[in-house]
Short mmCIF file of C-alpha atoms in Angstrom, two decimals:
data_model
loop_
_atom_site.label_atom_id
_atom_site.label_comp_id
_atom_site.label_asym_id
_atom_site.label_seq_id
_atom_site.Cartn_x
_atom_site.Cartn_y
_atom_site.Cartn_z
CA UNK A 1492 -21.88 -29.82 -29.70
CA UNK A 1493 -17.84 -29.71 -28.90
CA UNK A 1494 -16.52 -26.17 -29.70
CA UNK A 1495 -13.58 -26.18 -32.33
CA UNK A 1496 -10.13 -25.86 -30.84
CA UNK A 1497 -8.74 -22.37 -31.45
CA UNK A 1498 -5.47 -22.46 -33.83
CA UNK A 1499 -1.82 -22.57 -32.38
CA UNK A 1500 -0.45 -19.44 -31.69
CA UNK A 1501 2.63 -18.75 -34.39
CA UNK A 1502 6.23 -19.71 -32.62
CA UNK A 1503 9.21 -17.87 -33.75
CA UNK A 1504 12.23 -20.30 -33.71
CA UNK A 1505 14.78 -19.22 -31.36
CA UNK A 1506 17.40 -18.57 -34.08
CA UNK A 1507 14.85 -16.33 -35.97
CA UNK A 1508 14.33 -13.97 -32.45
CA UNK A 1509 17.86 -14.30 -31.92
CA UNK A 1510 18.83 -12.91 -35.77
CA UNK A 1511 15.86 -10.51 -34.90
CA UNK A 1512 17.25 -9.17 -31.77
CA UNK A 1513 20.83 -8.85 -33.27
CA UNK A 1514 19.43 -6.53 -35.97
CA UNK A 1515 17.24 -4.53 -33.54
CA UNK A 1516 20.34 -3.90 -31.51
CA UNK A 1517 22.43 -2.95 -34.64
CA UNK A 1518 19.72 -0.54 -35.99
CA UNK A 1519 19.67 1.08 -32.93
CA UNK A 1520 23.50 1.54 -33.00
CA UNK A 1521 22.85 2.83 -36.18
CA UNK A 1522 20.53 5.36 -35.49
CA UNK A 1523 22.36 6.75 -32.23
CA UNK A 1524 25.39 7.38 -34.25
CA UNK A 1525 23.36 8.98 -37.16
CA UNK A 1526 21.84 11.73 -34.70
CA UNK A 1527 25.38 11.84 -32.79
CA UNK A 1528 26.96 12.55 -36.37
CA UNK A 1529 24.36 14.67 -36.98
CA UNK A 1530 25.10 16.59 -33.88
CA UNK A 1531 28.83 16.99 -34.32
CA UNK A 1532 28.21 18.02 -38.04
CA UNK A 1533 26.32 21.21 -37.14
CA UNK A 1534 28.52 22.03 -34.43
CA UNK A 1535 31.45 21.75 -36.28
CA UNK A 1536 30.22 23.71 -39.69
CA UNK A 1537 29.30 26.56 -37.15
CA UNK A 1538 32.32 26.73 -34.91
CA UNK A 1539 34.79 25.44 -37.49
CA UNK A 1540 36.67 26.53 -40.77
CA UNK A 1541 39.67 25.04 -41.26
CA UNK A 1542 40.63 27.96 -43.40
CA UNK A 1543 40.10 30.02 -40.49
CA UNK A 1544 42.48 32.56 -38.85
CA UNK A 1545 42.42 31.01 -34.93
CA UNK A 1546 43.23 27.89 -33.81
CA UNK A 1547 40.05 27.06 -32.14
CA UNK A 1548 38.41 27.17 -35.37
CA UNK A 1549 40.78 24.92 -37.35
CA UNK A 1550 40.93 22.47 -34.51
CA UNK A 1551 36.64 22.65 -34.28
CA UNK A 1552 37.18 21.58 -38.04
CA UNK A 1553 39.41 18.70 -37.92
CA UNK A 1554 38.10 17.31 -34.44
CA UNK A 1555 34.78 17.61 -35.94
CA UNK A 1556 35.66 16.16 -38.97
CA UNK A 1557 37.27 13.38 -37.10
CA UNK A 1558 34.54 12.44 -34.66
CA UNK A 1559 31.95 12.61 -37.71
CA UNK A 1560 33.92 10.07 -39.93
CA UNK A 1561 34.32 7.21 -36.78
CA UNK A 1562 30.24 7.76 -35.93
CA UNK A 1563 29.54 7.72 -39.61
CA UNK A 1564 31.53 4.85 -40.17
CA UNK A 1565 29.93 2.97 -36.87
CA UNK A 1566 26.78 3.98 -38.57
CA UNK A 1567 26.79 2.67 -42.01
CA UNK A 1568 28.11 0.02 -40.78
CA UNK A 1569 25.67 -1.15 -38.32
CA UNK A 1570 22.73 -0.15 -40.66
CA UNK A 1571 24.03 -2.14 -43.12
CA UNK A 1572 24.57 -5.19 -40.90
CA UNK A 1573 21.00 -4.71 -39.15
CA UNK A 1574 19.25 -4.10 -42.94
CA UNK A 1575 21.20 -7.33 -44.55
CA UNK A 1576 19.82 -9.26 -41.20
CA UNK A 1577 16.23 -8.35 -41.72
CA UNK A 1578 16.16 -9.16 -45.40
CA UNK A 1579 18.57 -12.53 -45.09
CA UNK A 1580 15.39 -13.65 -42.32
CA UNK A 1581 12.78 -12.41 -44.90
CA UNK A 1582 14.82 -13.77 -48.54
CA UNK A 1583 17.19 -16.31 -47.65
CA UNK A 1584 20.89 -15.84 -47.24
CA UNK A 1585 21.32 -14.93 -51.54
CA UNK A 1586 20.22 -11.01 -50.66
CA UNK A 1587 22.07 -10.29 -47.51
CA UNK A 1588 25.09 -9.43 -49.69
CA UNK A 1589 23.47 -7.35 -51.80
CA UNK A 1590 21.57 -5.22 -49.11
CA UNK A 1591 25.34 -4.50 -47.50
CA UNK A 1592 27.11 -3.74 -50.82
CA UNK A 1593 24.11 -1.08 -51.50
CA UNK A 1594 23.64 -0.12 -48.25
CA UNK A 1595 27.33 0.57 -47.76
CA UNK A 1596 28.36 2.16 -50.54
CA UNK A 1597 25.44 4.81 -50.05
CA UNK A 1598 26.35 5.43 -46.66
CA UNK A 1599 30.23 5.42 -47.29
CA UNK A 1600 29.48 8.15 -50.35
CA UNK A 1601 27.36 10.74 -48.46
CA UNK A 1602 29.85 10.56 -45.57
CA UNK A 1603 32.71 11.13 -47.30
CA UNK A 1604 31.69 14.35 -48.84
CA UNK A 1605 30.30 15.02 -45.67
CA UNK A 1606 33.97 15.02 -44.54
CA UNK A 1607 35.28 16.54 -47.56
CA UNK A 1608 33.08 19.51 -46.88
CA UNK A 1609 33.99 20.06 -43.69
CA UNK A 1610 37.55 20.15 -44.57
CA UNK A 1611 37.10 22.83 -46.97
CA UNK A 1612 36.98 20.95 -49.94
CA UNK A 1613 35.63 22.05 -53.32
CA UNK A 1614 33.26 19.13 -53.51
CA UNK A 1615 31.96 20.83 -56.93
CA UNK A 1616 35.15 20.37 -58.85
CA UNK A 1617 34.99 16.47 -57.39
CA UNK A 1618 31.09 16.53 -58.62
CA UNK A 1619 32.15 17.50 -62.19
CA UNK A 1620 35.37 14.58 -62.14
CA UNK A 1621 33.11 12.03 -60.31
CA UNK A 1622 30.27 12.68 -62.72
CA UNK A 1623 32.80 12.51 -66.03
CA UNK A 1624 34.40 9.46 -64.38
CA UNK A 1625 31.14 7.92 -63.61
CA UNK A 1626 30.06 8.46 -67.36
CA UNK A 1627 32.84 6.96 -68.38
CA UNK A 1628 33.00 3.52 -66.17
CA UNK A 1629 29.01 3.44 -66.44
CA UNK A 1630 29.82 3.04 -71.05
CA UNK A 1631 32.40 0.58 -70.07
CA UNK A 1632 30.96 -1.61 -67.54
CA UNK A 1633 27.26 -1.01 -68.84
CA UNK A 1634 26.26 -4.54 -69.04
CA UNK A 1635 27.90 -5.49 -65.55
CA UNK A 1636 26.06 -2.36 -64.04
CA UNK A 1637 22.89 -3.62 -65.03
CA UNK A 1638 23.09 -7.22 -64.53
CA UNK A 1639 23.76 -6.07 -60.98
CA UNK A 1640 20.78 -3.77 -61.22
CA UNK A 1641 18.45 -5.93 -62.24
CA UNK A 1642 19.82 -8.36 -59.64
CA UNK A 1643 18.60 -6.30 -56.94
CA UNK A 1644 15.72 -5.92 -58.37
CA UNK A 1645 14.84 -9.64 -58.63
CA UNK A 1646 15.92 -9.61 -55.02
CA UNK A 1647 13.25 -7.09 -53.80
CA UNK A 1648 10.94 -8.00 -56.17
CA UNK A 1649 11.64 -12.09 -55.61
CA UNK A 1650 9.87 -13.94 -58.41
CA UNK A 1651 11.28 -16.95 -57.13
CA UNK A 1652 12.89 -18.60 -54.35
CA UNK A 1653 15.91 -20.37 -53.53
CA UNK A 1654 15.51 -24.15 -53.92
CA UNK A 1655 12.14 -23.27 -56.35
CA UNK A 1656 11.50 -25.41 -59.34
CA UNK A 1657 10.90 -22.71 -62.03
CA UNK A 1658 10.26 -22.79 -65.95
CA UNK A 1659 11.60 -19.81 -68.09
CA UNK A 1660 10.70 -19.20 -71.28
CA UNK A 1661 12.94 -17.29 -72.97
CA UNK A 1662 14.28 -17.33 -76.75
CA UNK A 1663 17.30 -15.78 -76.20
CA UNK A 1664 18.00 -19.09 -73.53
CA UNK A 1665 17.07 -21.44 -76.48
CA UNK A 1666 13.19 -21.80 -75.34
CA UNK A 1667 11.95 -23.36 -72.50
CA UNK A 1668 13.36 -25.07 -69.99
CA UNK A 1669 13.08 -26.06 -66.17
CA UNK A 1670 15.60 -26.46 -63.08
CA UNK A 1671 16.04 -25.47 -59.74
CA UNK A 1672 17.14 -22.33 -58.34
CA UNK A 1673 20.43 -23.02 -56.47
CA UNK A 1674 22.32 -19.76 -55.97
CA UNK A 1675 21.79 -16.12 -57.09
CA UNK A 1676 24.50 -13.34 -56.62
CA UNK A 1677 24.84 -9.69 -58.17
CA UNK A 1678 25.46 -10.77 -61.47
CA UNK A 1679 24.26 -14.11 -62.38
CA UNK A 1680 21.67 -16.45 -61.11
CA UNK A 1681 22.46 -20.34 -61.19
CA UNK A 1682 19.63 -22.90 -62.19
CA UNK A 1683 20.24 -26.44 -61.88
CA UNK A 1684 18.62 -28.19 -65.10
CA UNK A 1685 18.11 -31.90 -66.34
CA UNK A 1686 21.02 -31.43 -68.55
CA UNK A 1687 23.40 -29.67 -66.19
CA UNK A 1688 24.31 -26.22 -64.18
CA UNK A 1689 22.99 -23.28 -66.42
CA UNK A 1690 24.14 -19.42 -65.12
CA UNK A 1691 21.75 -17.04 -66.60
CA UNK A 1692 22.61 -13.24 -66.27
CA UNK A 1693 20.17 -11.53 -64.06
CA UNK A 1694 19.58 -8.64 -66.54
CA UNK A 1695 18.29 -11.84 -68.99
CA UNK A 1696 16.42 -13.61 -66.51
CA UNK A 1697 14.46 -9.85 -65.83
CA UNK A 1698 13.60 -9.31 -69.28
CA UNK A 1699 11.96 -13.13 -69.89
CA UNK A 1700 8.77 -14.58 -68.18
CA UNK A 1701 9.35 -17.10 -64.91
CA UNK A 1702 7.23 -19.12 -62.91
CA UNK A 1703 7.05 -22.47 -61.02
CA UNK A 1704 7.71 -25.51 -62.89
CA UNK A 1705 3.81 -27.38 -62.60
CA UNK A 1706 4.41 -30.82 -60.50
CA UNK A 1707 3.98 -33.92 -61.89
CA UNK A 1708 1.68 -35.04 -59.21
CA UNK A 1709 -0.19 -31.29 -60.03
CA UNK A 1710 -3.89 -29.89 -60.77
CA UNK A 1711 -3.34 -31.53 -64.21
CA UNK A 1712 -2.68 -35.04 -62.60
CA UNK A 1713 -5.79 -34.24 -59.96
CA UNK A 1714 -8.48 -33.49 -62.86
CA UNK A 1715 -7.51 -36.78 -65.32
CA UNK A 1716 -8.27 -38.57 -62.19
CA UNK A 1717 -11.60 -40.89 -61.97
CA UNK A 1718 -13.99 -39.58 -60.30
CA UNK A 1719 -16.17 -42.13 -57.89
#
């Protein structure tokens, strides 16, 4: 009796290890600037105050400060590049954008009161602003905010694929219909129908149920066929 041949081993195309490699060696970055900010954070709160009397101690402050904001930078940066790399591989090119813009504007916020507090900055009195400001932009731009919400979302959660036939049902949309999924971005995703190009707010596609189109040449086809 002839002994079954044992599967292929999985290959990795070469563009895949090289996008893999380029965000190993970007989270790396990442992480050696994050301890090295670290570092120069706690060394500069102790030895620092740049409301200090000495020199030493104001120049601990603003050399810290300094030396904190370029490795923080470096950091967010790279993280963000090294993140959007792992999930563009994994999702397709539509949620590398996404990961940066998140990724970056978390980073950028915790490192600039970082700064601001080693500088001797109230950061409460910016708190209360930021928070009233935030209130108020978050009223304004409420249904921007959470189209882009539920765009990330969809990207994490990814009920469908780029270049997927889908069918939403939805009566807000008019019904059912079908098309292909050509492009999604923060705010709207973009289905290519019979009857033409159809961009459907991500906060509306969220909310309504989604699926793949069935095929013509489908389970339905398979079962009407004769059976010999």
């Amino acid at each position: 009796m002839s002994r079954s041949a044992d599967p292929a081993p999985l290959t990795v195309p070469p563009t895949t290890r090289d996008q893999l490699r380029s965000a190993r060696r970007r989270l790396t970055l990442a992480a050696v600037c994050g301890v090295a900010a670290v570092a120069v954070l706690s060394v500069s709160a102790d030895l620092g105050d740049v409301h200090g009397h000495s020199l030493q101690q104001k120049l601990f402050a603003i050399l810290g400060a300094t030396a904190f904001l370029v490795l923080s930078v470096v950091g967010v940066r790279a993280c963000a590049d090294g993140l959007a790399s792992l999930v563009g591989i994994a999702g397709g090119v539509s949620s590398v954008g996404a990961v940066r813009i998140v990724v970056g504007i978390t980073g950028y916020t915790i490192v600039v009161f970082a700064c601001l507090g080693l500088l001797g900055v109230p950061v409460q009195r910016l708190l209360v602003g930021g928070a009233v400001a935030g209130v108020i932009l978050g009223i304004a731009a409420q249904q921007t905010l959470g189209n882009v919400f539920a765009g990330i979302v969809l990207l994490l959660a990814r009920p469908f694929t780029l270049g997927e036939r889908v069918r939403v049902r939805a009566g807000s949309l008019g019904g059912v219909f079908e098309g292909v999924v050509t492009a999604m971005n923060l705010v709207y995703v973009t289905i290519e129908t019979d009857e033409g190009r159809v961009n459907v707010p991500n906060a509306t596609l969220l909310a309504v149920g989604i699926g793949p189109a069935p095929r013509a040449d489908g389970p339905a086809a398979a079962t009407s066929a004769p059976v010999e």
